[in-house]
Amino acid sequence: MKRKFNPHSRSLNTEQKTLWLIAGIAVLAFLLAPAVVESYFLRIVSLALMYLILTTGLNIIAGYTGQVSLGQAGLYGIGAYTGAILAAKLGMPFWLCLPAAMAVSGLFGLVLGAPTLKVSGHYLALITIGFGVIVEKILVEWQSLTGGPMGLAVPAVTFFGHTLSEQGFYYLSLGLCILTLWITNNIIHSYFGRAFSAIRDNELAASCMGINLTRYKLLAFVLSAVFAGAAGCLYAFYSAFISPDSFSFSLSIFFLLTIIVGGAGTIVGPIIGTLLLVILPEYLHFLDKHRLTIYGALLIVSVIGMPQGIVGAIRKKFPRIINFMPPAEVSHHPIPRNTDNYSTGNILEMQNVTKRFGGLKAIDNFSMTIKSKTVHSLIGPNGAGKSTLINIINGVYHPDEGKVTFRQKDLIGHKPDRIALAGAGRTFQNVQLFRNLTVLENVMVGGHGKHKINIFTTILRSKKAREEEQRSYQQAWSLLKFMGIDDKVSEYAASLSAGQQRLLEIARALAMEPKLLLLDEPAAGLNDTEIKQLMKIIKDIKENGITVFLIEHHIDFVMDVSDTVTVLNFGSKIAEGKPNEVQSNPDVIKAYLGTEEADVC
Amino acid sequence: MKKKIVISTLIMLSFLVMTVIGISPSIAAEKEFLIGSVGCMSGPAAMLGKNLRIGVEFAVEEINKTGGINGMNVRAIFRDDEADPTKALTLVRELVEKEKIHAFIGPTNTTCAIAIQPYLVAKKIIQLNGGTTGTVLIDPKGFPYSFRTHINDKDQAIFLVKEAIANGFKRIAVVHDTSALGMGVQKDMKDVLDSHDMTAATFATYNANDIDMLPVARKLKSADPDIILMFTLMADGARLLKAMERLDFLPPKVAIQGYAATALPIFRELAGNASKGVWSLAPYNSTYSKTDPGLPEVVALAKKIEAAYPGDKGKDLNLFTIFSYYDCAQLVRVGVARSKSLEADQIKAALESLDSYEGAQANYSFSSTDHEGLDPSKLVTVDANQLKHGMYLRVEK
Amino acid sequence: MPELLISGLVMGSIYALLALAINIIYSTTGIINFAHGELVMLGGMFGLVLVVNIGLPLVVGIVVAGGIVAVFAILLYYSTIKPFGDNLGGSLGWLMATLGAGIIFRNVAMLIWGSHPRPFPPLGGSELINIFGVNILQHEIWVLVITLLIAIFFNVVLDKTILGSAIKATASNRNTTRLMGISAEKMVLACFGMSGAVAAVAGFLISPITFAGPEMTVSIGLKGFGAAIIGGLGSSRGAFVGGLILGILEALSMTVVTPGYKDAIVFLVMILTITIKPEGIFNVTYEKKV
């Protein structure tokens, strides 16, 4: 195995070694368990493993993508009944029922995920609860198919004519469970996984990085449903009898609780949470009547006391568990070169653009062209509509009138992710980072659009996938080094200082390999040294042929780096030209002296 | 910060400890006869588990007082399955493999029973079923170690229909929910009616726990029956009767008779005036009449239960269901005592040779082809509004 | 047919009652209290203790129970919602916490009062009265009337009073509210208190129909959320109309389709409403949190 394709575990520090040791012991313990533990305990562990397949999938949607699902028991039930019905009525073997159950559940996952395009949060919670209730009712009512409330008997799993024993089933569950974890791990540590987390942390920023929210949310739902289906099918064959009362709403709450207790949005979280919550009750029989009350209390205490779960607490205690190693080579010229040429010489043209909010015209009949490979700045008093203009260019807002042409293509009506992929990178006035991702991962999200491999190649972690990942890793590292924050790669973005966060945003935007870079007040909150560094960075960017569109309040800074300056006031252009021309324009002086000078700070 | 770390460390530690416990074999105390019991003891069906627990506990106390089983002290272990078949099987396996129980009593829900019975067969554990009424559960060929003391659904259905026909009712309407119990009953009743060349006036159905029963009542009334047979869970049945009251369609305008759940004191209380004149059914031994106070031992037991669960505490108890579970434990004692063995096959043989063993609920006879302790002939129509120490008044129609 | 309508209206009023109290919390905090059904249950159980066991007059019972449940609602806020701070949209911890609180309420109630349902005295006695050839309980008219009054009360409070403006201001921006000299915390507490009191009233009105017991709101609790959403979260008119629509829809599906699919149909309508028109019938501005 070539080590350089394995960037996340090149050489390990003490914490990471300890972790691998624990993982190794755990795997060994699971492999040897049937020889040691009592058979009833093996059943509990088998059940825990089946649940783990489901909760690992649930973690993709609820933990990583941040979309709550309280209907997972419904998907689990669909998987179980698909497997059971195919086996009982059509005599299909387990090996065919399993993929069928996964497919059918996945399809329902797609249906369940559809509303997420419009709503999230508690609306989604209610939709998924409703879905669970509907599935339960249909399982009860559609008696000709499901056997109704009396349930359905499921034939045993046979393997070359032999019926699978209890231990055999344990190993089957263990195998499928490990496979699930491996697949999930591969997805999570790919651009797919980063896209999921980006959506969870900041939908706006994610879509401005070229992530198609619709596609990735649906994908996350389908993946979680497929795993739920697999778990359900496995359960149906294991228990040999299924009835609707095994797929109730309280089970959905239980599933969500396991990942919250363990640590949502981590691979290990569901493992710890599921094993703990399935096995722990076996030792709490003495609690008797108080059991459910304590369960409810555990729910509250865990979400309040340990919102990041057990894994989150461990990570806080041992931050060095996440420790990225520098790649084999770091490029000293990480900024991608742009060699595009346009017949008009303009990368962006805006004609008569008007945008209204309510009755107010934020942008009023505005026209502007940005010449390719220049630094074009936009200045104007607070509330002039500067940020609105950037939001129109990259598709966050759609103008009411007018035309926007980017790289000689009409942009109107396109969503931010399309425009981002077309070559427009941006930063935000109020920094919009993915706060729960590391610095390095933030930049790698920026490189989202450069990834070409599909989900199947990702799952298999082929050579191609590893090479692509390595390229992205190396590029991100190089950009961070260029920005001077490569000592922070393994830290969470939220922990950076304000200035560092601005630099990180620029690095992230550069990772998009943009043709046009939209910088919204990049110098705000920076100290003098950082501003000097920023100036150099912008000049470097320009030298590489990337057009920069800059909004800034620091006039000296603007005058120094810009080729062209446009002045905006009350949504209209009042002046445009070379920096020194604009500086002496009487209208500009009036606009600034009259209103702005006092609160330029 | 620190607190959180302490919490997580504690959780991790407890996890480790219990994994170790999980591996270590438990040591069963010598000279102790263990009865394992799994039932629903929480949620809407918690009263089922309560009946089970009381019945078994009374019997165990009694058995220990009179010298135990073959000299062994008896201990019962109870577990709550929350009416979930998956949990039920896990718990039964825990009882059999870890606690090493000698006999099993329960469970309280039919789907749970379906889930656990194949396992009990494989492990050769005697099962006494005291209140799970699914017809398919008793099958001496498929489940050789399962015996039942409670009247099953089918026999209740048969009893109700036959009794109605015998009393000259012509238009028989049936109401039941869409649960496993309800749908099974529909089929059983159709069979009996078919054998008498009759058809039901209507089968009215609803969802268990439905609040609004007016549409159901309406449907029943419009079928114009002369008797309504109710297979309704307790609160549902009470709401139904209240809806019938609103349509002014109660006895004596129409006869109404319900299955076991309508004999509960709490059902009568919930339905209030609407339950007047509504008949139920009960096994003969748990009844009395104006001239016959009932068997002395049974009356003594009923009084004891009444004393332990007076007034409000005993409202959700059904005397004959408690009796049924009481008999379960007593039958375990008899089986072991007669066979002088803890082997399931020996106990089974001993139970199968029983002829007219006098239990609290009824006189039991089993055979190698029949593991049902009760049959329709042991039931009588009762008026559960008139209880005496929890026992029911026989109705002379 | 008239009976069908009455069934629908009464059940609809019950859903509307749940939805109204869910709304009042939503309108200040932007969250849905998933333990609301259990607060209603507590209202019923305390009602039972006060009215049946202690023998207080019904009206006094409602007032006292309203106070007790209001305190419970405020405790609920402190234990399950406040710990998550101002930024409730970003975390769903409160969702799990309120679900957990519901489980605790239900099981503690079961330990205290047992699991079985108990009869509850209806308002105006249990005599039936005949209206348009249909026998109804006086209680059912009360359910409809009181629900309507509460809906009107909330509508007036929210739209026409200073308190209402303060509540709305709290909802839109807690920091601004603070600057304006309104204590956001007090507003939220006031709303939780009101919601608790309405839950207790609902408990008194629902219990005679469902019977009082720890599980009494399990099957109807979720439909309260459905009613609130169909009408438009945050709108009192919406809650009232949404509840009635749901009630009548249920009564219809019970007779037209088979009863078994009734709940499935209700939740399907709820899902479709959220998906197609998340702002509900009354066009409450729906803001997707970015």
PDB file of N, CA and C in Angstrom, chain A residues 425-478:
ATOM      1  N   GLY A 425     -16.068  32.442  -6.993  1.00  0.00           N
ATOM      2  CA  GLY A 425     -15.851  32.134  -5.589  1.00  0.00           C
ATOM      3  C   GLY A 425     -16.107  33.377  -4.766  1.00  0.00           C
ATOM      4  N   ARG A 426     -16.464  33.193  -3.512  1.00  0.00           N
ATOM      5  CA  ARG A 426     -16.745  34.393  -2.724  1.00  0.00           C
ATOM      6  C   ARG A 426     -16.411  34.214  -1.247  1.00  0.00           C
ATOM      7  N   THR A 427     -16.273  35.382  -0.589  1.00  0.00           N
ATOM      8  CA  THR A 427     -16.239  35.389   0.875  1.00  0.00           C
ATOM      9  C   THR A 427     -17.428  36.219   1.353  1.00  0.00           C
ATOM     10  N   PHE A 428     -17.632  36.266   2.650  1.00  0.00           N
ATOM     11  CA  PHE A 428     -18.835  36.911   3.183  1.00  0.00           C
ATOM     12  C   PHE A 428     -18.485  38.053   4.111  1.00  0.00           C
ATOM     13  N   GLN A 429     -19.372  39.042   4.115  1.00  0.00           N
ATOM     14  CA  GLN A 429     -19.178  40.180   5.012  1.00  0.00           C
ATOM     15  C   GLN A 429     -19.138  39.705   6.476  1.00  0.00           C
ATOM     16  N   ASN A 430     -20.173  38.901   6.842  1.00  0.00           N
ATOM     17  CA  ASN A 430     -20.121  38.223   8.143  1.00  0.00           C
ATOM     18  C   ASN A 430     -19.578  36.830   7.863  1.00  0.00           C
ATOM     19  N   VAL A 431     -18.415  36.555   8.382  1.00  0.00           N
ATOM     20  CA  VAL A 431     -17.734  35.295   8.045  1.00  0.00           C
ATOM     21  C   VAL A 431     -18.686  34.094   8.160  1.00  0.00           C
ATOM     22  N   GLN A 432     -18.713  33.303   7.117  1.00  0.00           N
ATOM     23  CA  GLN A 432     -19.591  32.127   7.091  1.00  0.00           C
ATOM     24  C   GLN A 432     -18.743  30.879   6.927  1.00  0.00           C
ATOM     25  N   LEU A 433     -18.162  30.435   8.045  1.00  0.00           N
ATOM     26  CA  LEU A 433     -17.342  29.229   7.968  1.00  0.00           C
ATOM     27  C   LEU A 433     -18.157  28.020   8.405  1.00  0.00           C
ATOM     28  N   PHE A 434     -17.623  26.840   8.142  1.00  0.00           N
ATOM     29  CA  PHE A 434     -18.227  25.611   8.650  1.00  0.00           C
ATOM     30  C   PHE A 434     -17.607  25.385  10.016  1.00  0.00           C
ATOM     31  N   ARG A 435     -18.286  25.840  11.026  1.00  0.00           N
ATOM     32  CA  ARG A 435     -17.690  25.996  12.343  1.00  0.00           C
ATOM     33  C   ARG A 435     -17.262  24.689  12.986  1.00  0.00           C
ATOM     34  N   ASN A 436     -17.966  23.608  12.674  1.00  0.00           N
ATOM     35  CA  ASN A 436     -17.635  22.338  13.317  1.00  0.00           C
ATOM     36  C   ASN A 436     -16.725  21.463  12.462  1.00  0.00           C
ATOM     37  N   LEU A 437     -16.206  22.056  11.387  1.00  0.00           N
ATOM     38  CA  LEU A 437     -15.201  21.335  10.603  1.00  0.00           C
ATOM     39  C   LEU A 437     -13.837  21.930  10.932  1.00  0.00           C
ATOM     40  N   THR A 438     -12.790  21.146  10.694  1.00  0.00           N
ATOM     41  CA  THR A 438     -11.455  21.673  10.950  1.00  0.00           C
ATOM     42  C   THR A 438     -11.106  22.686   9.864  1.00  0.00           C
ATOM     43  N   VAL A 439     -10.066  23.449  10.127  1.00  0.00           N
ATOM     44  CA  VAL A 439      -9.608  24.458   9.180  1.00  0.00           C
ATOM     45  C   VAL A 439      -9.326  23.814   7.823  1.00  0.00           C
ATOM     46  N   LEU A 440      -8.621  22.693   7.870  1.00  0.00           N
ATOM     47  CA  LEU A 440      -8.269  22.016   6.627  1.00  0.00           C
ATOM     48  C   LEU A 440      -9.516  21.568   5.867  1.00  0.00           C
ATOM     49  N   GLU A 441     -10.454  21.001   6.588  1.00  0.00           N
ATOM     50  CA  GLU A 441     -11.679  20.518   5.943  1.00  0.00           C
ATOM     51  C   GLU A 441     -12.468  21.671   5.328  1.00  0.00           C
ATOM     52  N   ASN A 442     -12.445  22.821   5.981  1.00  0.00           N
ATOM     53  CA  ASN A 442     -13.120  23.983   5.418  1.00  0.00           C
ATOM     54  C   ASN A 442     -12.588  24.293   4.024  1.00  0.00           C
ATOM     55  N   VAL A 443     -11.274  24.295   3.907  1.00  0.00           N
ATOM     56  CA  VAL A 443     -10.678  24.594   2.606  1.00  0.00           C
ATOM     57  C   VAL A 443     -11.005  23.484   1.611  1.00  0.00           C
ATOM     58  N   MET A 444     -10.999  22.236   2.108  1.00  0.00           N
ATOM     59  CA  MET A 444     -11.295  21.113   1.207  1.00  0.00           C
ATOM     60  C   MET A 444     -12.735  21.184   0.684  1.00  0.00           C
ATOM     61  N   VAL A 445     -13.659  21.733   1.509  1.00  0.00           N
ATOM     62  CA  VAL A 445     -15.024  21.920   1.011  1.00  0.00           C
ATOM     63  C   VAL A 445     -14.999  22.871  -0.184  1.00  0.00           C
ATOM     64  N   GLY A 446     -14.124  23.876  -0.101  1.00  0.00           N
ATOM     65  CA  GLY A 446     -13.993  24.806  -1.223  1.00  0.00           C
ATOM     66  C   GLY A 446     -13.637  24.075  -2.505  1.00  0.00           C
ATOM     67  N   GLY A 447     -12.844  23.001  -2.373  1.00  0.00           N
ATOM     68  CA  GLY A 447     -12.449  22.235  -3.553  1.00  0.00           C
ATOM     69  C   GLY A 447     -13.509  21.268  -4.033  1.00  0.00           C
ATOM     70  N   HIS A 448     -14.718  21.377  -3.488  1.00  0.00           N
ATOM     71  CA  HIS A 448     -15.806  20.456  -3.800  1.00  0.00           C
ATOM     72  C   HIS A 448     -15.995  20.221  -5.294  1.00  0.00           C
ATOM     73  N   GLY A 449     -16.069  21.315  -6.034  1.00  0.00           N
ATOM     74  CA  GLY A 449     -16.393  21.215  -7.456  1.00  0.00           C
ATOM     75  C   GLY A 449     -15.324  20.524  -8.287  1.00  0.00           C
ATOM     76  N   LYS A 450     -14.138  20.344  -7.721  1.00  0.00           N
ATOM     77  CA  LYS A 450     -13.055  19.728  -8.489  1.00  0.00           C
ATOM     78  C   LYS A 450     -13.135  18.207  -8.444  1.00  0.00           C
ATOM     79  N   HIS A 451     -13.982  17.694  -7.554  1.00  0.00           N
ATOM     80  CA  HIS A 451     -14.094  16.239  -7.436  1.00  0.00           C
ATOM     81  C   HIS A 451     -15.008  15.703  -8.513  1.00  0.00           C
ATOM     82  N   LYS A 452     -14.594  14.621  -9.137  1.00  0.00           N
ATOM     83  CA  LYS A 452     -15.367  14.096 -10.260  1.00  0.00           C
ATOM     84  C   LYS A 452     -15.933  12.701  -9.987  1.00  0.00           C
ATOM     85  N   ILE A 453     -15.343  11.962  -9.025  1.00  0.00           N
ATOM     86  CA  ILE A 453     -15.741  10.563  -8.868  1.00  0.00           C
ATOM     87  C   ILE A 453     -17.165  10.451  -8.325  1.00  0.00           C
ATOM     88  N   ASN A 454     -17.841   9.346  -8.642  1.00  0.00           N
ATOM     89  CA  ASN A 454     -19.214   9.158  -8.178  1.00  0.00           C
ATOM     90  C   ASN A 454     -19.224   8.459  -6.817  1.00  0.00           C
ATOM     91  N   ILE A 455     -20.421   8.292  -6.273  1.00  0.00           N
ATOM     92  CA  ILE A 455     -20.567   7.764  -4.917  1.00  0.00           C
ATOM     93  C   ILE A 455     -20.034   6.328  -4.814  1.00  0.00           C
ATOM     94  N   PHE A 456     -20.187   5.533  -5.880  1.00  0.00           N
ATOM     95  CA  PHE A 456     -19.765   4.129  -5.807  1.00  0.00           C
ATOM     96  C   PHE A 456     -18.244   4.014  -5.748  1.00  0.00           C
ATOM     97  N   THR A 457     -17.587   4.825  -6.578  1.00  0.00           N
ATOM     98  CA  THR A 457     -16.125   4.836  -6.522  1.00  0.00           C
ATOM     99  C   THR A 457     -15.671   5.297  -5.138  1.00  0.00           C
ATOM    100  N   THR A 458     -16.389   6.270  -4.596  1.00  0.00           N
ATOM    101  CA  THR A 458     -16.050   6.777  -3.268  1.00  0.00           C
ATOM    102  C   THR A 458     -16.170   5.682  -2.219  1.00  0.00           C
ATOM    103  N   ILE A 459     -17.289   4.926  -2.296  1.00  0.00           N
ATOM    104  CA  ILE A 459     -17.535   3.871  -1.313  1.00  0.00           C
ATOM    105  C   ILE A 459     -16.414   2.846  -1.354  1.00  0.00           C
ATOM    106  N   LEU A 460     -15.970   2.517  -2.563  1.00  0.00           N
ATOM    107  CA  LEU A 460     -14.937   1.487  -2.696  1.00  0.00           C
ATOM    108  C   LEU A 460     -13.539   2.040  -2.411  1.00  0.00           C
ATOM    109  N   ARG A 461     -13.428   3.341  -2.318  1.00  0.00           N
ATOM    110  CA  ARG A 461     -12.154   3.976  -2.036  1.00  0.00           C
ATOM    111  C   ARG A 461     -11.067   3.463  -2.988  1.00  0.00           C
ATOM    112  N   SER A 462     -11.358   3.547  -4.253  1.00  0.00           N
ATOM    113  CA  SER A 462     -10.433   3.037  -5.268  1.00  0.00           C
ATOM    114  C   SER A 462      -9.207   3.948  -5.341  1.00  0.00           C
ATOM    115  N   LYS A 463      -8.266   3.530  -6.169  1.00  0.00           N
ATOM    116  CA  LYS A 463      -7.025   4.298  -6.329  1.00  0.00           C
ATOM    117  C   LYS A 463      -7.369   5.704  -6.803  1.00  0.00           C
ATOM    118  N   LYS A 464      -8.303   5.754  -7.754  1.00  0.00           N
ATOM    119  CA  LYS A 464      -8.703   7.041  -8.314  1.00  0.00           C
ATOM    120  C   LYS A 464      -9.247   7.959  -7.216  1.00  0.00           C
ATOM    121  N   ALA A 465     -10.060   7.365  -6.343  1.00  0.00           N
ATOM    122  CA  ALA A 465     -10.656   8.150  -5.266  1.00  0.00           C
ATOM    123  C   ALA A 465      -9.581   8.671  -4.337  1.00  0.00           C
ATOM    124  N   ARG A 466      -8.634   7.798  -4.015  1.00  0.00           N
ATOM    125  CA  ARG A 466      -7.588   8.203  -3.083  1.00  0.00           C
ATOM    126  C   ARG A 466      -6.701   9.280  -3.694  1.00  0.00           C
ATOM    127  N   GLU A 467      -6.440   9.151  -4.999  1.00  0.00           N
ATOM    128  CA  GLU A 467      -5.614  10.161  -5.671  1.00  0.00           C
ATOM    129  C   GLU A 467      -6.300  11.524  -5.654  1.00  0.00           C
ATOM    130  N   GLU A 468      -7.605  11.485  -5.952  1.00  0.00           N
ATOM    131  CA  GLU A 468      -8.357  12.733  -5.981  1.00  0.00           C
ATOM    132  C   GLU A 468      -8.370  13.392  -4.611  1.00  0.00           C
ATOM    133  N   GLU A 469      -8.572  12.552  -3.599  1.00  0.00           N
ATOM    134  CA  GLU A 469      -8.610  13.035  -2.227  1.00  0.00           C
ATOM    135  C   GLU A 469      -7.248  13.635  -1.845  1.00  0.00           C
ATOM    136  N   GLN A 470      -6.205  12.940  -2.243  1.00  0.00           N
ATOM    137  CA  GLN A 470      -4.846  13.399  -1.934  1.00  0.00           C
ATOM    138  C   GLN A 470      -4.570  14.762  -2.579  1.00  0.00           C
ATOM    139  N   ARG A 471      -5.040  14.909  -3.831  1.00  0.00           N
ATOM    140  CA  ARG A 471      -4.842  16.191  -4.527  1.00  0.00           C
ATOM    141  C   ARG A 471      -5.523  17.318  -3.756  1.00  0.00           C
ATOM    142  N   SER A 472      -6.754  17.045  -3.349  1.00  0.00           N
ATOM    143  CA  SER A 472      -7.531  18.049  -2.631  1.00  0.00           C
ATOM    144  C   SER A 472      -6.858  18.399  -1.305  1.00  0.00           C
ATOM    145  N   TYR A 473      -6.375  17.364  -0.639  1.00  0.00           N
ATOM    146  CA  TYR A 473      -5.694  17.516   0.653  1.00  0.00           C
ATOM    147  C   TYR A 473      -4.464  18.393   0.480  1.00  0.00           C
ATOM    148  N   GLN A 474      -3.685  18.083  -0.554  1.00  0.00           N
ATOM    149  CA  GLN A 474      -2.447  18.808  -0.799  1.00  0.00           C
ATOM    150  C   GLN A 474      -2.723  20.264  -1.160  1.00  0.00           C
ATOM    151  N   GLN A 475      -3.757  20.450  -1.983  1.00  0.00           N
ATOM    152  CA  GLN A 475      -4.100  21.814  -2.396  1.00  0.00           C
ATOM    153  C   GLN A 475      -4.531  22.646  -1.186  1.00  0.00           C
ATOM    154  N   ALA A 476      -5.363  22.035  -0.339  1.00  0.00           N
ATOM    155  CA  ALA A 476      -5.856  22.758   0.829  1.00  0.00           C
ATOM    156  C   ALA A 476      -4.694  23.145   1.736  1.00  0.00           C
ATOM    157  N   TRP A 477      -3.817  22.185   1.943  1.00  0.00           N
ATOM    158  CA  TRP A 477      -2.676  22.444   2.812  1.00  0.00           C
ATOM    159  C   TRP A 477      -1.827  23.589   2.243  1.00  0.00           C
ATOM    160  N   SER A 478      -1.575  23.517   0.939  1.00  0.00           N
ATOM    161  CA  SER A 478      -0.739  24.524   0.300  1.00  0.00           C
ATOM    162  C   SER A 478      -1.367  25.904   0.434  1.00  0.00           C
TER     163      SER A 478
END
